[in-house]
mmCIF file of C-alpha atoms and ligand atoms in Angstrom:
data_model
loop_
_atom_site.group_PDB
_atom_site.id
_atom_site.type_symbol
_atom_site.label_atom_id
_atom_site.label_comp_id
_atom_site.label_asym_id
_atom_site.label_seq_id
_atom_site.Cartn_x
_atom_site.Cartn_y
_atom_site.Cartn_z
ATOM 1 C CA MET A 109 -14.851 1.814 36.248
ATOM 2 C CA VAL A 110 -13.762 1.290 32.666
ATOM 3 C CA LYS A 111 -10.572 3.063 31.693
ATOM 4 C CA PRO A 112 -10.335 3.722 27.953
ATOM 5 C CA ASN A 113 -7.054 3.491 26.036
ATOM 6 C CA GLU A 114 -5.582 6.931 26.635
ATOM 7 C CA ASN A 115 -3.219 6.577 23.699
ATOM 8 C CA TYR A 116 -6.111 7.510 21.405
ATOM 9 C CA GLY A 117 -5.826 11.011 22.842
ATOM 10 C CA LYS A 118 -2.327 11.238 21.338
ATOM 11 C CA LEU A 119 -3.575 10.731 17.768
ATOM 12 C CA LYS A 120 -3.536 13.776 15.553
ATOM 13 C CA GLU A 121 -6.770 14.523 13.742
ATOM 14 C CA SER A 122 -6.484 13.266 10.183
ATOM 15 C CA TYR A 123 -6.739 16.646 8.496
ATOM 16 C CA LEU A 124 -5.666 15.213 5.174
ATOM 17 C CA PHE A 125 -8.666 13.450 3.691
ATOM 18 C CA ALA A 126 -11.134 15.393 5.849
ATOM 19 C CA GLY A 127 -9.492 18.605 4.630
ATOM 20 C CA ILE A 128 -9.685 17.522 0.993
ATOM 21 C CA ALA A 129 -13.331 16.482 1.346
ATOM 22 C CA LYS A 130 -14.257 19.761 3.049
ATOM 23 C CA LYS A 131 -12.520 21.960 0.473
ATOM 24 C CA THR A 132 -13.906 20.091 -2.547
ATOM 25 C CA LYS A 133 -17.433 20.068 -1.081
ATOM 26 C CA GLN A 134 -17.295 23.792 -0.479
ATOM 27 C CA TYR A 135 -15.952 24.402 -3.992
ATOM 28 C CA LEU A 136 -18.789 22.377 -5.554
ATOM 29 C CA GLU A 137 -21.398 24.208 -3.468
ATOM 30 C CA GLU A 138 -20.056 27.501 -4.749
ATOM 31 C CA HIS A 139 -19.606 26.239 -8.345
ATOM 32 C CA PRO A 140 -22.379 23.657 -8.894
ATOM 33 C CA ASP A 141 -21.802 23.637 -12.676
ATOM 34 C CA LYS A 142 -18.149 22.547 -12.458
ATOM 35 C CA HIS A 143 -16.765 19.018 -12.889
ATOM 36 C CA LEU A 144 -13.860 17.988 -10.647
ATOM 37 C CA TYR A 145 -10.920 15.988 -12.012
ATOM 38 C CA ARG A 146 -10.180 13.718 -9.070
ATOM 39 C CA MET A 147 -6.542 12.683 -9.100
ATOM 40 C CA GLY A 148 -6.407 12.271 -5.335
ATOM 41 C CA ILE A 149 -8.095 8.947 -4.843
ATOM 42 C CA GLY A 150 -6.144 5.946 -3.636
ATOM 43 C CA ASP A 151 -9.001 3.637 -4.617
ATOM 44 C CA VAL A 152 -9.354 1.679 -7.829
ATOM 45 C CA SER A 153 -12.062 2.603 -10.340
ATOM 46 C CA LEU A 154 -12.238 -0.523 -12.538
ATOM 47 C CA PRO A 155 -14.385 -3.535 -11.580
ATOM 48 C CA LEU A 156 -13.192 -7.035 -10.689
ATOM 49 C CA CYS A 157 -12.069 -9.087 -13.682
ATOM 50 C CA GLN A 158 -14.258 -11.832 -15.186
ATOM 51 C CA ALA A 159 -12.142 -14.731 -13.872
ATOM 52 C CA VAL A 160 -12.670 -13.462 -10.298
ATOM 53 C CA ILE A 161 -16.379 -12.816 -10.830
ATOM 54 C CA ASP A 162 -16.861 -16.354 -12.204
ATOM 55 C CA ALA A 163 -14.987 -17.861 -9.246
ATOM 56 C CA LEU A 164 -17.036 -15.816 -6.762
ATOM 57 C CA HIS A 165 -20.249 -17.081 -8.397
ATOM 58 C CA GLU A 166 -18.928 -20.625 -8.187
ATOM 59 C CA GLY A 167 -18.205 -20.072 -4.497
ATOM 60 C CA VAL A 168 -21.764 -18.881 -3.912
ATOM 61 C CA LYS A 169 -23.130 -21.940 -5.721
ATOM 62 C CA ASP A 170 -20.934 -24.240 -3.606
ATOM 63 C CA GLN A 171 -22.390 -22.703 -0.459
ATOM 64 C CA ALA A 172 -25.927 -23.546 -1.669
ATOM 65 C CA VAL A 173 -25.322 -27.304 -1.832
ATOM 66 C CA LYS A 174 -24.835 -29.625 1.153
ATOM 67 C CA GLU A 175 -21.987 -31.584 -0.468
ATOM 68 C CA SER A 176 -19.890 -28.503 -1.354
ATOM 69 C CA PHE A 177 -20.919 -26.238 1.527
ATOM 70 C CA HIS A 178 -18.127 -24.820 3.728
ATOM 71 C CA GLY A 179 -18.577 -23.777 7.332
ATOM 72 C CA TYR A 180 -15.711 -22.246 9.294
ATOM 73 C CA MET A 181 -12.605 -21.878 7.174
ATOM 74 C CA PRO A 182 -9.082 -22.543 8.474
ATOM 75 C CA GLU A 183 -8.002 -19.474 10.476
ATOM 76 C CA CYS A 184 -4.753 -18.957 8.545
ATOM 77 C CA GLY A 185 -6.264 -19.478 5.098
ATOM 78 C CA GLU A 186 -7.528 -22.291 2.901
ATOM 79 C CA MET A 187 -4.783 -24.446 1.389
ATOM 80 C CA PHE A 188 -5.859 -23.910 -2.244
ATOM 81 C CA LEU A 189 -5.211 -20.178 -1.856
ATOM 82 C CA ARG A 190 -2.035 -20.477 0.241
ATOM 83 C CA GLU A 191 -0.628 -22.862 -2.380
ATOM 84 C CA ALA A 192 -1.631 -20.532 -5.232
ATOM 85 C CA ILE A 193 0.200 -17.662 -3.495
ATOM 86 C CA CYS A 194 3.289 -19.878 -3.025
ATOM 87 C CA ARG A 195 3.268 -20.735 -6.738
ATOM 88 C CA HIS A 196 3.004 -17.014 -7.532
ATOM 89 C CA TYR A 197 6.079 -16.274 -5.382
ATOM 90 C CA ALA A 198 7.912 -19.159 -7.046
ATOM 91 C CA THR A 199 7.585 -17.350 -10.405
ATOM 92 C CA ARG A 200 9.728 -14.628 -8.821
ATOM 93 C CA GLY A 201 12.285 -17.130 -7.591
ATOM 94 C CA VAL A 202 11.027 -17.045 -3.983
ATOM 95 C CA THR A 203 10.412 -20.394 -2.294
ATOM 96 C CA LEU A 204 7.774 -20.303 0.417
ATOM 97 C CA GLU A 205 6.049 -23.075 2.304
ATOM 98 C CA ASP A 206 2.259 -22.893 2.321
ATOM 99 C CA ASP A 207 2.173 -22.504 6.118
ATOM 100 C CA GLU A 208 4.320 -19.372 5.849
ATOM 101 C CA VAL A 209 1.429 -17.662 3.979
ATOM 102 C CA PHE A 210 -1.455 -16.262 6.048
ATOM 103 C CA VAL A 211 -4.636 -15.165 4.277
ATOM 104 C CA SER A 212 -6.256 -12.016 5.669
ATOM 105 C CA SER A 213 -9.062 -9.571 5.034
ATOM 106 C CA GLY A 214 -6.600 -6.999 3.723
ATOM 107 C CA ALA A 215 -3.245 -5.381 4.301
ATOM 108 C CA LYS A 216 -4.527 -2.643 6.601
ATOM 109 C CA ASP A 217 -6.038 -5.236 8.922
ATOM 110 C CA ASP A 218 -2.808 -7.219 9.155
ATOM 111 C CA LEU A 219 -0.546 -4.159 9.418
ATOM 112 C CA ALA A 220 -2.368 -3.323 12.645
ATOM 113 C CA ASP A 221 -3.061 -6.858 13.922
ATOM 114 C CA ILE A 222 0.511 -8.065 13.580
ATOM 115 C CA LEU A 223 1.674 -5.510 16.149
ATOM 116 C CA ASP A 224 0.075 -7.810 18.711
ATOM 117 C CA MET A 225 3.220 -9.952 18.569
ATOM 118 C CA PHE A 226 5.493 -7.119 19.671
ATOM 119 C CA ASP A 227 5.954 -5.478 23.042
ATOM 120 C CA VAL A 228 5.055 -1.801 23.405
ATOM 121 C CA SER A 229 8.639 -1.007 24.369
ATOM 122 C CA ASN A 230 9.807 -1.614 20.773
ATOM 123 C CA LYS A 231 10.801 1.532 18.903
ATOM 124 C CA ILE A 232 9.120 1.979 15.537
ATOM 125 C CA LEU A 233 11.021 3.372 12.575
ATOM 126 C CA VAL A 234 8.831 4.746 9.805
ATOM 127 C CA THR A 235 10.475 5.691 6.510
ATOM 128 C CA GLU A 236 8.607 8.830 5.496
ATOM 129 C CA PRO A 237 6.592 10.049 3.647
ATOM 130 C CA ALA A 238 4.406 7.102 4.634
ATOM 131 C CA TYR A 239 0.957 5.566 4.565
ATOM 132 C CA PRO A 240 -0.571 7.174 7.682
ATOM 133 C CA ALA A 241 -1.833 3.911 9.215
ATOM 134 C CA TYR A 242 1.727 2.803 10.130
ATOM 135 C CA VAL A 243 2.101 5.666 12.553
ATOM 136 C CA ASP A 244 -1.428 5.745 13.940
ATOM 137 C CA ALA A 245 -1.664 2.006 14.697
ATOM 138 C CA ASN A 246 1.469 2.297 16.822
ATOM 139 C CA ILE A 247 0.318 5.453 18.588
ATOM 140 C CA MET A 248 -2.849 3.570 19.584
ATOM 141 C CA ASP A 249 -0.682 0.883 21.190
ATOM 142 C CA GLY A 250 1.583 3.441 22.865
ATOM 143 C CA ARG A 251 4.856 2.743 21.023
ATOM 144 C CA GLU A 252 7.513 5.364 20.436
ATOM 145 C CA ILE A 253 7.865 6.351 16.786
ATOM 146 C CA LEU A 254 11.052 7.464 15.062
ATOM 147 C CA HIS A 255 10.713 9.136 11.676
ATOM 148 C CA LEU A 256 13.294 8.565 8.952
ATOM 149 C CA ASN A 257 12.779 11.397 6.489
ATOM 150 C CA SER A 258 13.574 11.194 2.807
ATOM 151 C CA GLY A 259 13.727 13.727 -0.002
ATOM 152 C CA ILE A 260 14.911 14.556 -3.498
ATOM 153 C CA ASP A 261 18.550 13.838 -2.589
ATOM 154 C CA ASP A 262 17.930 10.154 -1.885
ATOM 155 C CA GLY A 263 15.111 9.879 -4.450
ATOM 156 C CA PHE A 264 12.673 9.359 -1.526
ATOM 157 C CA LEU A 265 14.367 6.003 -0.866
ATOM 158 C CA PRO A 266 16.137 6.362 2.484
ATOM 159 C CA VAL A 267 18.638 3.802 3.776
ATOM 160 C CA PRO A 268 19.860 3.479 7.360
ATOM 161 C CA SER A 269 23.009 5.217 8.547
ATOM 162 C CA GLU A 270 25.400 4.354 11.404
ATOM 163 C CA ASP A 271 23.134 5.922 13.984
ATOM 164 C CA THR A 272 19.744 4.782 12.684
ATOM 165 C CA LYS A 273 17.700 3.167 15.439
ATOM 166 C CA GLY A 274 14.506 1.159 15.286
ATOM 167 C CA ASP A 275 13.247 -2.266 16.323
ATOM 168 C CA ILE A 276 10.377 -2.472 13.858
ATOM 169 C CA ILE A 277 10.952 -0.859 10.480
ATOM 170 C CA TYR A 278 8.216 -0.034 7.984
ATOM 171 C CA ILE A 279 9.210 -0.117 4.330
ATOM 172 C CA CYS A 280 6.693 0.287 1.533
ATOM 173 C CA SER A 281 7.923 -0.387 -1.997
ATOM 174 C CA PRO A 282 6.560 0.676 -4.466
ATOM 175 C CA ASN A 283 5.766 3.464 -2.067
ATOM 176 C CA ASN A 284 2.511 5.147 -1.227
ATOM 177 C CA PRO A 285 2.619 8.185 -1.562
ATOM 178 C CA THR A 286 5.859 8.741 -3.504
ATOM 179 C CA GLY A 287 5.734 5.872 -6.016
ATOM 180 C CA ALA A 288 9.495 5.483 -5.414
ATOM 181 C CA THR A 289 10.608 1.854 -5.604
ATOM 182 C CA TYR A 290 13.633 0.240 -3.950
ATOM 183 C CA ASP A 291 16.166 -1.623 -6.055
ATOM 184 C CA ARG A 292 18.008 -4.733 -4.831
ATOM 185 C CA GLU A 293 21.068 -2.900 -3.553
ATOM 186 C CA LYS A 294 19.171 -0.500 -1.327
ATOM 187 C CA LEU A 295 16.841 -3.206 0.003
ATOM 188 C CA LYS A 296 19.865 -5.338 0.816
ATOM 189 C CA VAL A 297 21.171 -2.481 2.997
ATOM 190 C CA TRP A 298 17.934 -2.615 4.993
ATOM 191 C CA VAL A 299 17.966 -6.408 5.255
ATOM 192 C CA ASP A 300 21.566 -6.422 6.493
ATOM 193 C CA PHE A 301 20.761 -3.626 8.958
ATOM 194 C CA ALA A 302 17.757 -5.519 10.344
ATOM 195 C CA ASN A 303 19.620 -8.820 10.691
ATOM 196 C CA LYS A 304 22.581 -7.128 12.374
ATOM 197 C CA ASN A 305 20.407 -5.209 14.845
ATOM 198 C CA GLU A 306 17.849 -7.985 15.310
ATOM 199 C CA SER A 307 15.139 -5.636 14.120
ATOM 200 C CA ILE A 308 12.115 -6.692 12.086
ATOM 201 C CA ILE A 309 11.107 -5.204 8.736
ATOM 202 C CA PHE A 310 7.428 -4.924 7.874
ATOM 203 C CA PHE A 311 7.603 -4.889 4.095
ATOM 204 C CA ASP A 312 4.416 -3.531 2.530
ATOM 205 C CA ALA A 313 4.190 -4.896 -1.018
ATOM 206 C CA ALA A 314 0.641 -3.680 -1.730
ATOM 207 C CA TYR A 315 1.733 -2.111 -5.040
ATOM 208 C CA GLU A 316 4.149 -4.812 -6.281
ATOM 209 C CA ALA A 317 1.983 -5.608 -9.316
ATOM 210 C CA PHE A 318 2.716 -2.155 -10.719
ATOM 211 C CA ILE A 319 6.460 -2.791 -11.054
ATOM 212 C CA GLU A 320 7.324 -2.925 -14.735
ATOM 213 C CA GLU A 321 11.102 -2.477 -14.695
ATOM 214 C CA GLU A 322 13.095 -5.697 -14.878
ATOM 215 C CA GLY A 323 15.246 -6.495 -11.875
ATOM 216 C CA ILE A 324 13.273 -4.480 -9.316
ATOM 217 C CA PRO A 325 12.231 -6.749 -6.419
ATOM 218 C CA HIS A 326 8.504 -7.443 -6.024
ATOM 219 C CA SER A 327 9.073 -9.165 -2.697
ATOM 220 C CA ILE A 328 11.621 -8.578 0.044
ATOM 221 C CA TYR A 329 12.351 -12.315 -0.018
ATOM 222 C CA GLU A 330 14.092 -11.775 -3.352
ATOM 223 C CA ILE A 331 16.845 -10.313 -1.144
ATOM 224 C CA GLU A 332 19.198 -12.759 0.536
ATOM 225 C CA GLY A 333 18.750 -12.845 4.307
ATOM 226 C CA ALA A 334 15.204 -11.405 4.342
ATOM 227 C CA GLU A 335 13.658 -14.624 5.647
ATOM 228 C CA THR A 336 15.390 -14.054 8.995
ATOM 229 C CA CYS A 337 14.282 -10.423 9.422
ATOM 230 C CA ALA A 338 11.141 -9.589 7.433
ATOM 231 C CA VAL A 339 7.386 -9.992 7.469
ATOM 232 C CA GLU A 340 5.771 -9.181 4.112
ATOM 233 C CA ILE A 341 2.276 -7.780 3.904
ATOM 234 C CA CYS A 342 0.448 -7.754 0.605
ATOM 235 C CA SER A 343 -3.031 -7.224 -0.729
ATOM 236 C CA LEU A 344 -5.218 -7.850 -3.743
ATOM 237 C CA SER A 345 -6.766 -4.383 -3.318
ATOM 238 C CA LYS A 346 -4.704 -2.592 -5.927
ATOM 239 C CA THR A 347 -3.418 -5.702 -7.730
ATOM 240 C CA ALA A 348 -6.865 -7.000 -8.608
ATOM 241 C CA GLY A 349 -9.403 -4.356 -7.557
ATOM 242 C CA PHE A 350 -10.297 -5.956 -4.199
ATOM 243 C CA THR A 351 -10.582 -2.688 -2.224
ATOM 244 C CA GLY A 352 -14.276 -3.297 -1.588
ATOM 245 C CA THR A 353 -14.115 -7.092 -1.765
ATOM 246 C CA ARG A 354 -11.233 -7.471 0.754
ATOM 247 C CA LEU A 355 -8.427 -9.959 0.646
ATOM 248 C CA GLY A 356 -4.781 -9.769 1.615
ATOM 249 C CA TYR A 357 -1.964 -12.039 2.690
ATOM 250 C CA THR A 358 0.962 -11.877 5.051
ATOM 251 C CA ILE A 359 4.151 -13.910 4.919
ATOM 252 C CA VAL A 360 5.771 -14.850 8.223
ATOM 253 C CA PRO A 361 8.794 -17.063 7.449
ATOM 254 C CA LYS A 362 9.506 -20.034 9.687
ATOM 255 C CA LYS A 363 13.102 -18.864 9.981
ATOM 256 C CA LEU A 364 11.995 -15.647 11.675
ATOM 257 C CA ASN A 365 12.866 -15.764 15.386
ATOM 258 C CA ARG A 366 13.290 -12.979 17.902
ATOM 259 C CA GLY A 367 14.065 -13.221 21.597
ATOM 260 C CA GLY A 368 13.993 -17.020 21.363
ATOM 261 C CA VAL A 369 10.463 -17.003 19.991
ATOM 262 C CA ASN A 370 9.445 -18.299 16.560
ATOM 263 C CA LEU A 371 7.236 -15.649 15.002
ATOM 264 C CA ASN A 372 5.569 -18.014 12.531
ATOM 265 C CA LYS A 373 4.320 -20.188 15.419
ATOM 266 C CA MET A 374 3.337 -17.099 17.363
ATOM 267 C CA TRP A 375 1.305 -15.754 14.433
ATOM 268 C CA VAL A 376 -0.473 -19.126 14.054
ATOM 269 C CA ARG A 377 -1.370 -18.880 17.767
ATOM 270 C CA ASN A 378 -2.575 -15.331 17.267
ATOM 271 C CA ARG A 379 -4.713 -16.116 14.209
ATOM 272 C CA THR A 380 -6.264 -19.260 15.669
ATOM 273 C CA THR A 381 -7.245 -17.201 18.711
ATOM 274 C CA LYS A 382 -8.337 -13.934 17.132
ATOM 275 C CA THR A 383 -9.986 -14.783 13.806
ATOM 276 C CA ASN A 384 -12.124 -17.426 12.196
ATOM 277 C CA GLY A 385 -10.588 -16.783 8.817
ATOM 278 C CA VAL A 386 -11.703 -15.238 5.565
ATOM 279 C CA SER A 387 -14.892 -16.328 3.810
ATOM 280 C CA TYR A 388 -14.739 -19.332 1.481
ATOM 281 C CA ILE A 389 -16.352 -17.319 -1.314
ATOM 282 C CA LEU A 390 -13.709 -14.588 -1.193
ATOM 283 C CA GLN A 391 -10.867 -17.081 -1.072
ATOM 284 C CA LYS A 392 -12.324 -18.766 -4.190
ATOM 285 C CA GLY A 393 -12.397 -15.368 -5.912
ATOM 286 C CA ALA A 394 -8.858 -14.574 -4.773
ATOM 287 C CA ALA A 395 -7.463 -17.885 -6.029
ATOM 288 C CA ALA A 396 -8.742 -16.975 -9.520
ATOM 289 C CA VAL A 397 -6.380 -13.963 -9.504
ATOM 290 C CA PHE A 398 -3.442 -16.387 -9.574
ATOM 291 C CA THR A 399 -4.684 -18.448 -12.557
ATOM 292 C CA PRO A 400 -3.245 -17.675 -16.030
ATOM 293 C CA GLU A 401 -6.607 -16.202 -17.098
ATOM 294 C CA GLY A 402 -6.841 -14.098 -13.915
ATOM 295 C CA GLN A 403 -3.290 -12.814 -14.301
ATOM 296 C CA LYS A 404 -3.957 -11.796 -17.902
ATOM 297 C CA GLN A 405 -7.145 -9.980 -16.940
ATOM 298 C CA ILE A 406 -5.779 -8.119 -13.902
ATOM 299 C CA TYR A 407 -2.851 -6.849 -15.970
ATOM 300 C CA GLU A 408 -5.335 -5.514 -18.554
ATOM 301 C CA ASN A 409 -6.819 -3.341 -15.796
ATOM 302 C CA ILE A 410 -3.398 -2.354 -14.470
ATOM 303 C CA ALA A 411 -2.459 -1.301 -18.020
ATOM 304 C CA VAL A 412 -5.261 1.279 -17.928
ATOM 305 C CA TYR A 413 -3.822 2.830 -14.740
ATOM 306 C CA LYS A 414 -0.318 2.646 -16.201
ATOM 307 C CA ASN A 415 -1.498 4.553 -19.225
ATOM 308 C CA ASN A 416 -2.896 7.252 -16.919
ATOM 309 C CA ALA A 417 0.552 7.419 -15.321
ATOM 310 C CA LYS A 418 2.170 7.923 -18.726
ATOM 311 C CA VAL A 419 -0.214 10.783 -19.513
ATOM 312 C CA LEU A 420 0.613 12.550 -16.244
ATOM 313 C CA MET A 421 4.372 11.900 -16.460
ATOM 314 C CA LYS A 422 4.425 13.362 -19.985
ATOM 315 C CA ALA A 423 2.729 16.513 -18.677
ATOM 316 C CA PHE A 424 5.252 16.893 -15.823
ATOM 317 C CA ASP A 425 8.150 16.266 -18.220
ATOM 318 C CA GLU A 426 6.810 18.993 -20.488
ATOM 319 C CA LEU A 427 6.517 21.346 -17.527
ATOM 320 C CA ASP A 428 9.973 20.393 -16.249
ATOM 321 C CA ILE A 429 8.496 19.594 -12.834
ATOM 322 C CA TRP A 430 10.503 17.237 -10.596
ATOM 323 C CA TYR A 431 8.688 13.991 -9.841
ATOM 324 C CA CYS A 432 9.239 10.391 -8.867
ATOM 325 C CA GLY A 433 6.973 7.346 -9.179
ATOM 326 C CA GLY A 434 4.590 6.605 -12.007
ATOM 327 C CA LYS A 435 6.820 4.053 -13.702
ATOM 328 C CA ASN A 436 6.558 1.221 -11.170
ATOM 329 C CA ALA A 437 3.680 2.574 -9.076
ATOM 330 C CA PRO A 438 0.199 4.023 -9.408
ATOM 331 C CA TYR A 439 1.284 7.283 -7.746
ATOM 332 C CA ILE A 440 3.279 10.246 -9.001
ATOM 333 C CA TRP A 441 4.883 12.522 -6.436
ATOM 334 C CA ILE A 442 5.789 15.991 -7.625
ATOM 335 C CA LYS A 443 7.629 18.936 -6.159
ATOM 336 C CA CYS A 444 5.082 21.747 -6.088
ATOM 337 C CA PRO A 445 6.059 24.346 -8.676
ATOM 338 C CA ASN A 446 7.264 27.827 -7.638
ATOM 339 C CA ASN A 447 8.020 26.599 -4.109
ATOM 340 C CA MET A 448 4.331 26.497 -3.293
ATOM 341 C CA GLY A 449 3.257 24.697 -0.124
ATOM 342 C CA SER A 450 1.256 21.474 -0.440
ATOM 343 C CA TRP A 451 -2.075 23.030 0.551
ATOM 344 C CA GLU A 452 -1.374 26.206 -1.399
ATOM 345 C CA PHE A 453 -0.880 24.098 -4.528
ATOM 346 C CA PHE A 454 -4.012 22.097 -3.695
ATOM 347 C CA ASP A 455 -6.099 25.302 -3.564
ATOM 348 C CA TYR A 456 -4.481 26.648 -6.727
ATOM 349 C CA LEU A 457 -5.276 23.518 -8.783
ATOM 350 C CA LEU A 458 -8.795 23.259 -7.380
ATOM 351 C CA ASN A 459 -9.714 26.889 -7.935
ATOM 352 C CA GLU A 460 -8.020 27.410 -11.290
ATOM 353 C CA ILE A 461 -8.530 24.112 -13.143
ATOM 354 C CA GLN A 462 -10.727 21.926 -10.864
ATOM 355 C CA VAL A 463 -8.006 19.289 -10.487
ATOM 356 C CA VAL A 464 -7.910 17.552 -7.083
ATOM 357 C CA GLY A 465 -4.773 15.848 -5.766
ATOM 358 C CA THR A 466 -3.371 15.022 -2.336
ATOM 359 C CA PRO A 467 -1.123 17.423 -0.393
ATOM 360 C CA GLY A 468 2.168 15.725 0.479
ATOM 361 C CA GLU A 469 2.349 16.945 4.049
ATOM 362 C CA GLY A 470 -0.450 14.541 4.974
ATOM 363 C CA PHE A 471 2.119 11.725 4.738
ATOM 364 C CA GLY A 472 4.677 13.150 7.163
ATOM 365 C CA ALA A 473 6.495 16.429 7.713
ATOM 366 C CA CYS A 474 8.973 15.845 4.867
ATOM 367 C CA GLY A 475 6.053 15.725 2.420
ATOM 368 C CA GLU A 476 5.506 19.479 2.792
ATOM 369 C CA GLY A 477 6.038 21.169 -0.589
ATOM 370 C CA TYR A 478 5.138 17.970 -2.462
ATOM 371 C CA PHE A 479 1.938 16.649 -3.974
ATOM 372 C CA ARG A 480 0.595 13.182 -4.831
ATOM 373 C CA PHE A 481 -1.293 12.323 -7.999
ATOM 374 C CA SER A 482 -3.083 8.989 -8.217
ATOM 375 C CA THR A 483 -3.393 7.164 -11.527
ATOM 376 C CA PHE A 484 -6.504 5.244 -10.468
ATOM 377 C CA GLY A 485 -8.928 7.782 -11.994
ATOM 378 C CA SER A 486 -10.726 7.562 -15.326
ATOM 379 C CA PRO A 487 -8.584 7.879 -18.481
ATOM 380 C CA GLU A 488 -10.787 10.722 -19.759
ATOM 381 C CA ASP A 489 -10.398 12.768 -16.578
ATOM 382 C CA THR A 490 -6.667 12.053 -16.435
ATOM 383 C CA VAL A 491 -6.135 13.312 -19.993
ATOM 384 C CA GLU A 492 -8.149 16.466 -19.310
ATOM 385 C CA ALA A 493 -6.412 17.101 -15.958
ATOM 386 C CA ALA A 494 -2.985 16.744 -17.599
ATOM 387 C CA LYS A 495 -3.996 19.166 -20.373
ATOM 388 C CA ARG A 496 -5.278 21.697 -17.860
ATOM 389 C CA MET A 497 -2.101 21.463 -15.770
ATOM 390 C CA VAL A 498 0.118 22.013 -18.804
ATOM 391 C CA GLU A 499 -1.899 25.098 -19.762
ATOM 392 C CA LEU A 500 -1.910 26.512 -16.234
ATOM 393 C CA LEU A 501 1.656 25.785 -15.182
ATOM 394 C CA ARG A 502 3.476 26.290 -18.480
HETATM 395 N N1 LIG B 158 -0.672 -0.459 2.352
HETATM 396 C C1 LIG B 158 -0.579 0.633 1.585
HETATM 397 C C2 LIG B 158 0.735 1.243 1.342
HETATM 398 C C3 LIG B 158 -1.730 1.221 1.043
HETATM 399 O O1 LIG B 158 -1.626 2.323 0.299
HETATM 400 C C4 LIG B 158 -2.983 0.638 1.314
HETATM 401 C C5 LIG B 158 -4.228 1.219 0.796
HETATM 402 O O2 LIG B 158 -4.294 2.261 0.223
HETATM 403 C C6 LIG B 158 -3.024 -0.489 2.112
HETATM 404 C C7 LIG B 158 -1.852 -1.014 2.621
HETATM 405 C C8 LIG B 158 -4.328 -1.110 2.493
HETATM 406 O O3 LIG B 158 -4.632 -2.181 1.707
HETATM 407 P P1 LIG B 158 -5.943 -3.064 1.962
HETATM 408 O O4 LIG B 158 -7.007 -2.501 1.082
HETATM 409 O O5 LIG B 158 -5.557 -4.446 1.581
HETATM 410 O O6 LIG B 158 -6.314 -2.971 3.404
#
């Protein structure tokens, strides 16, 4: 008789997005004439840029002709894209070999798949508040999870202490949900910790393209010693609007060994067994992101989201509300005014001014009392939401 994976029974219901959807649906049923200002979404709203669209069309045309048709693609990614990603890292002073870059269907896929390389006895350390998938993917596998909380005192950028434990450490910078972004010094503390304890860091760089301050690392490999302790997972979802198109990449350095095993070789073995790669057409489109034209165009879209961030940050400055993020990230994380709880503040904004955000407690216990605003919405709605918040909370 089949025995299902009982670990699924240990998962908590995801009340967060279901709760938001239920409350907004009910509000709209009761107030059908109202428009909602949706500042909760973690999805992009602008379309793919022209350079990507042109490359995708070219890819489709190639597939129509015998001479340029592609069948199965290499499992770890086509060389033209792996090389383009290497050149992109080189602009940041990071030297990678093309076979250290693995093309994937997205960061979420790889964040879960990569756990395959690690025994269930490993302890997982999640710096919180955190993207919920880190925790849930490990619960499904049956690993023990340790939570490293952060708060206003450390600027939501925790570093390990003497008694911090954890074999696999999740770090997301710029962070979802807080928008907080690690500087070199703090990342170096993590890298040294991981090397000393023979832990592994999963560095989620999904929002690196939003970093605008000079000197802030876009990649963990900008930190000395990271190539012996870190896997980096990145995505074109937020960088280039690929949320519905799907393409990501993961870096597994050849210098990364644990327990006498080379993790780069192990990941090659995993990929060649468990996937037949990403479609030729999508890899063509993705490569266009890394051309000069593509880079110019994606940053035009990112500038729109950055302007939304400025509008919201100005409102919170005016209201003297504590926040982090916004500058180097598409999220702004505020302390709910008047000591309101996350859901209390959610209801208040929805009912009073029809603004929808994301309650912080959905990202871990230390998110209670905080609230996430996304800057991925329309500029018009963002301006109106900011105006309404200033009037309501003044
Ligand atoms: N990592 C973080 C921190 C995210 O916020 C998201 C999506 O919101 C992802 C990964 C997933 O990215 P992808 O669309 O490439 O699966």
